[in-house]
Amino acid sequence: MDKTIINDAVEFVRNTFKDDHSGHDYFHTLRVYKMATRIAEQENASLMIVQLAALLHDVDDIKLSPETHANKDRAVAFLREHSISEAMIKTICDIIGEVSFRGTDSIMPKTIEGRCVQDADRLDAIGAIGIARAFAYGGSHNRIIHDPEIKPTVNMNANEYQNRTSTTINHFYEKLFQLRDLMNTTTAKKIAEQREDYMKNYISEFLDEWDGIR
Ligand code: ADP
Ligand code: NI
């Protein structure tokens, strides 16, 4: 496999995310790349497609780059510069388009490669790292940590989910606790189980402290 293009893609994302502190940073992408590789090896998926899609999955993210989001201009430009075939570019762009959580409108990717990347991205939203990212996101979007009066809403569709302003604790119920059951691969399901248990313990400790029980 061509290591040069992967190394170039790592450099490209390092530059793209250098000023982002909202949870969509370079290290998120690097973790997704490593986890997607680990899952792809277990699932016998094409490593080249998985690794490129993982590395490029957030470069045209709507929050980071609204003007290039629709056509994934940054990802496409990178891939064309590296002489990737138009067919493979389409496969990679389809994977990137399918990856995001959209409440009840979330999609199971068509290809095994897409399923590996989606699982890796979702695994990075849960567990110890997921907790840190949720509070970093909440802080950077001026969300409050918790308000017992604001109840979580589950089973939202894409539109409701995107337009909701909720607390960060509610985000655990509105998205993070749903991810385990949405994992596509058995490899990711196993990792998700352990990470979800950890988050559940964390939330239960949090709520006990909130209520003055501990
Ligand atoms: P993804 O990489 O899955 O597309 P998002 O862009 O939805 O992730 O979010 C980036 C990170 O911020 C994730 O860890 C996610 O759980 C967290 N996050 C997204 N929305 C919220 C929210 N409303 N409150 C707290 N954390 C959030
Ligand atoms: Ni991501």
Coordinates of C-alpha atoms and ligand atoms in Angstrom, one line a residue:
M1 CA 0.0 0.0 0.0
D2 CA 1.1 3.5 -0.7
K3 CA 2.4 4.9 2.6
T4 CA 3.2 8.3 1.1
I5 CA -0.4 9.3 0.5
I6 CA -1.4 8.3 4.0
N7 CA 1.5 10.3 5.5
D8 CA 0.5 13.3 3.3
A9 CA -3.1 12.9 4.5
V10 CA -2.0 13.0 8.1
E11 CA 0.0 16.2 7.4
F12 CA -3.0 17.6 5.5
V13 CA -5.4 17.1 8.5
R14 CA -2.8 18.4 10.9
N15 CA -2.8 21.7 9.0
T16 CA -6.5 21.8 8.5
F17 CA -7.4 21.4 12.2
K18 CA -4.5 23.4 13.7
D19 CA -6.8 26.1 15.1
D20 CA -9.8 23.9 16.2
H21 CA -10.4 23.2 19.9
S22 CA -14.0 22.3 19.7
G23 CA -13.5 18.5 19.7
H24 CA -13.0 18.2 15.9
D25 CA -9.3 18.5 16.3
Y26 CA -6.4 16.7 14.6
F27 CA -6.1 14.2 17.4
H28 CA -9.7 13.2 17.0
T29 CA -9.0 12.4 13.4
L30 CA -5.8 10.6 14.3
R31 CA -7.7 8.4 16.8
V32 CA -10.4 7.7 14.3
Y33 CA -7.8 6.7 11.7
K34 CA -6.1 4.3 14.1
M35 CA -9.3 2.8 15.4
A36 CA -10.7 2.4 11.8
T37 CA -7.5 0.6 10.9
R38 CA -7.8 -1.7 13.8
I39 CA -11.5 -2.5 13.0
A40 CA -10.8 -2.8 9.2
E41 CA -8.0 -5.4 9.9
Q42 CA -10.5 -7.5 11.9
E43 CA -13.3 -7.1 9.3
N44 CA -11.1 -7.7 6.2
A45 CA -12.0 -4.3 4.7
S46 CA -9.9 -2.4 2.2
L47 CA -7.3 -0.5 4.3
M48 CA -6.6 2.1 1.7
I49 CA -10.2 3.2 1.5
V50 CA -10.8 3.0 5.2
Q51 CA -7.7 5.0 6.1
L52 CA -8.3 7.7 3.5
A53 CA -11.9 8.1 4.5
A54 CA -11.1 8.2 8.2
L55 CA -8.4 10.8 7.7
L56 CA -10.6 13.0 5.5
H57 CA -13.9 12.5 7.3
D58 CA -14.0 15.8 9.1
V59 CA -12.1 18.2 6.7
D60 CA -15.3 19.4 5.1
D61 CA -17.4 19.2 8.3
I62 CA -20.3 21.6 8.2
K63 CA -19.3 23.4 11.4
L64 CA -15.6 23.7 10.4
S65 CA -16.0 24.4 6.7
P66 CA -19.6 25.2 5.7
E67 CA -18.6 26.4 2.3
T68 CA -17.0 23.2 1.2
H69 CA -19.3 20.8 3.1
A70 CA -21.8 20.0 0.3
N71 CA -19.3 18.9 -2.3
K72 CA -16.5 17.9 0.0
D73 CA -14.1 20.1 -1.9
R74 CA -11.2 19.8 0.4
A75 CA -11.2 16.0 0.5
V76 CA -11.8 15.8 -3.3
A77 CA -8.9 18.3 -4.0
F78 CA -6.6 16.3 -1.8
L79 CA -7.5 13.0 -3.4
R80 CA -7.2 14.4 -7.0
E81 CA -3.8 15.9 -6.2
H82 CA -2.7 12.3 -5.2
S83 CA -4.1 10.8 -8.5
I84 CA -6.7 8.7 -6.8
S85 CA -9.3 7.4 -9.3
E86 CA -12.6 9.2 -9.6
A87 CA -14.3 5.9 -8.7
M88 CA -12.4 5.6 -5.5
I89 CA -13.0 9.3 -4.7
K90 CA -16.7 8.7 -5.0
T91 CA -16.5 5.7 -2.7
I92 CA -14.6 7.7 -0.1
C93 CA -17.0 10.7 -0.4
D94 CA -20.0 8.4 0.0
I95 CA -18.4 7.0 3.2
I96 CA -17.8 10.5 4.5
G97 CA -21.4 11.5 3.7
E98 CA -22.8 8.5 5.6
V99 CA -20.6 8.8 8.7
S100 CA -22.5 11.3 10.9
F101 CA -25.0 10.7 13.6
R102 CA -28.4 12.1 12.6
G103 CA -30.7 10.8 15.3
T104 CA -33.3 8.4 13.9
D105 CA -32.2 9.4 10.4
S106 CA -28.7 8.0 10.9
I107 CA -27.6 5.7 8.0
M108 CA -25.9 2.3 8.1
P109 CA -23.1 2.7 5.4
K110 CA -23.4 0.6 2.3
T111 CA -19.9 -0.7 2.3
I112 CA -17.9 -2.6 5.0
E113 CA -15.3 0.2 4.7
G114 CA -17.9 2.8 5.5
R115 CA -19.1 0.7 8.5
C116 CA -15.6 0.6 9.9
V117 CA -15.1 4.4 9.6
Q118 CA -18.5 5.1 11.1
D119 CA -17.8 2.8 14.0
A120 CA -14.4 4.3 14.7
D121 CA -15.9 7.9 14.6
R122 CA -18.6 6.9 17.0
L123 CA -16.3 5.1 19.4
D124 CA -14.4 8.3 19.7
A125 CA -17.6 10.0 21.0
I126 CA -17.9 7.5 23.9
G127 CA -15.8 6.4 26.9
A128 CA -13.3 8.6 28.7
I129 CA -12.4 10.5 25.5
G130 CA -16.1 10.9 24.7
I131 CA -16.8 12.5 28.1
A132 CA -14.0 15.0 27.6
R133 CA -15.2 15.8 24.0
A134 CA -18.8 16.3 25.1
F135 CA -17.8 18.9 27.8
A136 CA -15.3 20.6 25.4
Y137 CA -18.1 20.9 22.8
G138 CA -20.6 22.1 25.4
G139 CA -18.1 24.8 26.6
S140 CA -17.2 26.0 23.2
H141 CA -21.0 26.3 22.3
N142 CA -21.9 28.0 25.5
R143 CA -24.0 25.1 26.7
I144 CA -24.6 24.6 30.4
I145 CA -23.4 21.4 32.0
H146 CA -26.6 20.3 33.5
D147 CA -30.1 21.5 34.4
P148 CA -32.5 19.0 36.0
E149 CA -35.5 21.0 34.7
I150 CA -34.4 20.4 31.1
K151 CA -35.3 16.8 30.2
P152 CA -33.5 14.8 27.5
T153 CA -35.4 14.1 24.3
V154 CA -34.7 10.7 22.7
N155 CA -35.5 9.5 19.2
M156 CA -35.1 12.8 17.5
N157 CA -34.8 12.9 13.7
A158 CA -31.9 14.7 11.9
N159 CA -33.6 18.1 12.0
E160 CA -34.7 18.0 15.6
Y161 CA -31.3 16.7 16.7
Q162 CA -29.4 19.4 14.7
N163 CA -31.6 22.2 16.0
R164 CA -31.7 21.2 19.6
T165 CA -29.9 23.3 22.2
S166 CA -29.7 21.1 25.2
T167 CA -27.4 20.6 28.2
T168 CA -24.2 18.5 27.9
I169 CA -25.5 15.9 30.4
N170 CA -28.6 15.5 28.1
H171 CA -26.3 14.9 25.2
F172 CA -25.3 11.6 26.9
Y173 CA -29.0 10.5 26.7
E174 CA -29.7 12.1 23.3
K175 CA -26.8 10.6 21.5
L176 CA -23.9 8.9 23.4
F177 CA -25.9 6.1 25.1
Q178 CA -27.5 5.2 21.8
L179 CA -24.2 4.6 20.0
R180 CA -23.4 1.1 21.4
D181 CA -26.5 -0.4 19.7
L182 CA -25.7 1.4 16.5
M183 CA -22.3 -0.1 16.1
N184 CA -22.0 -2.0 12.8
T185 CA -19.1 -4.4 13.5
T186 CA -18.6 -7.0 16.2
T187 CA -15.2 -5.6 16.9
A188 CA -16.6 -2.1 17.6
K189 CA -19.6 -3.5 19.6
K190 CA -17.2 -5.1 22.1
I191 CA -15.2 -1.9 22.6
A192 CA -18.4 0.1 22.8
E193 CA -19.7 -2.0 25.6
Q194 CA -16.8 -1.3 27.9
R195 CA -16.8 2.4 27.0
E196 CA -20.5 2.7 27.7
D197 CA -20.2 1.0 31.1
Y198 CA -17.6 3.6 32.0
M199 CA -19.8 6.5 30.9
K200 CA -22.8 5.1 32.8
N201 CA -20.7 4.9 35.9
Y202 CA -19.5 8.5 35.4
I203 CA -23.0 9.9 34.9
S204 CA -24.3 8.0 37.9
E205 CA -21.5 9.4 40.0
F206 CA -22.1 12.9 38.6
L207 CA -25.9 12.8 39.4
D208 CA -25.1 11.5 42.9
E209 CA -22.8 14.4 43.6
W210 CA -25.3 16.8 42.1
D211 CA -28.0 15.5 44.5
G212 CA -25.6 15.6 47.4
I213 CA -25.7 11.9 47.9
R214 CA -21.9 11.7 47.8
Ligands
ADP1 P1 -19.0 13.5 14.7 O1 -17.5 13.4 14.7 O2 -19.6 12.2 15.2 O3 -19.6 14.1 13.5 P2 -20.1 15.8 16.1 O4 -19.6 16.8 15.1 O5 -21.5 15.6 16.2 O6 -19.3 14.4 15.9 O7 -19.5 16.2 17.5 C1 -18.2 16.3 17.9 C2 -18.0 15.9 19.3 O8 -18.8 16.8 20.1 C3 -18.5 14.5 19.7 O9 -17.8 13.9 20.7 C4 -20.0 14.7 20.1 O10 -20.4 13.7 21.0 C5 -19.8 16.1 20.8 N1 -21.1 16.8 20.7 C6 -21.9 17.0 19.6 N2 -23.0 17.7 20.0 C7 -22.9 17.9 21.3 C8 -23.8 18.5 22.2 N3 -24.9 19.1 21.9 N4 -23.4 18.6 23.5 C9 -22.2 18.0 23.9 N5 -21.4 17.4 23.1 C10 -21.7 17.3 21.8
NI2 NI -15.4 12.8 13.5

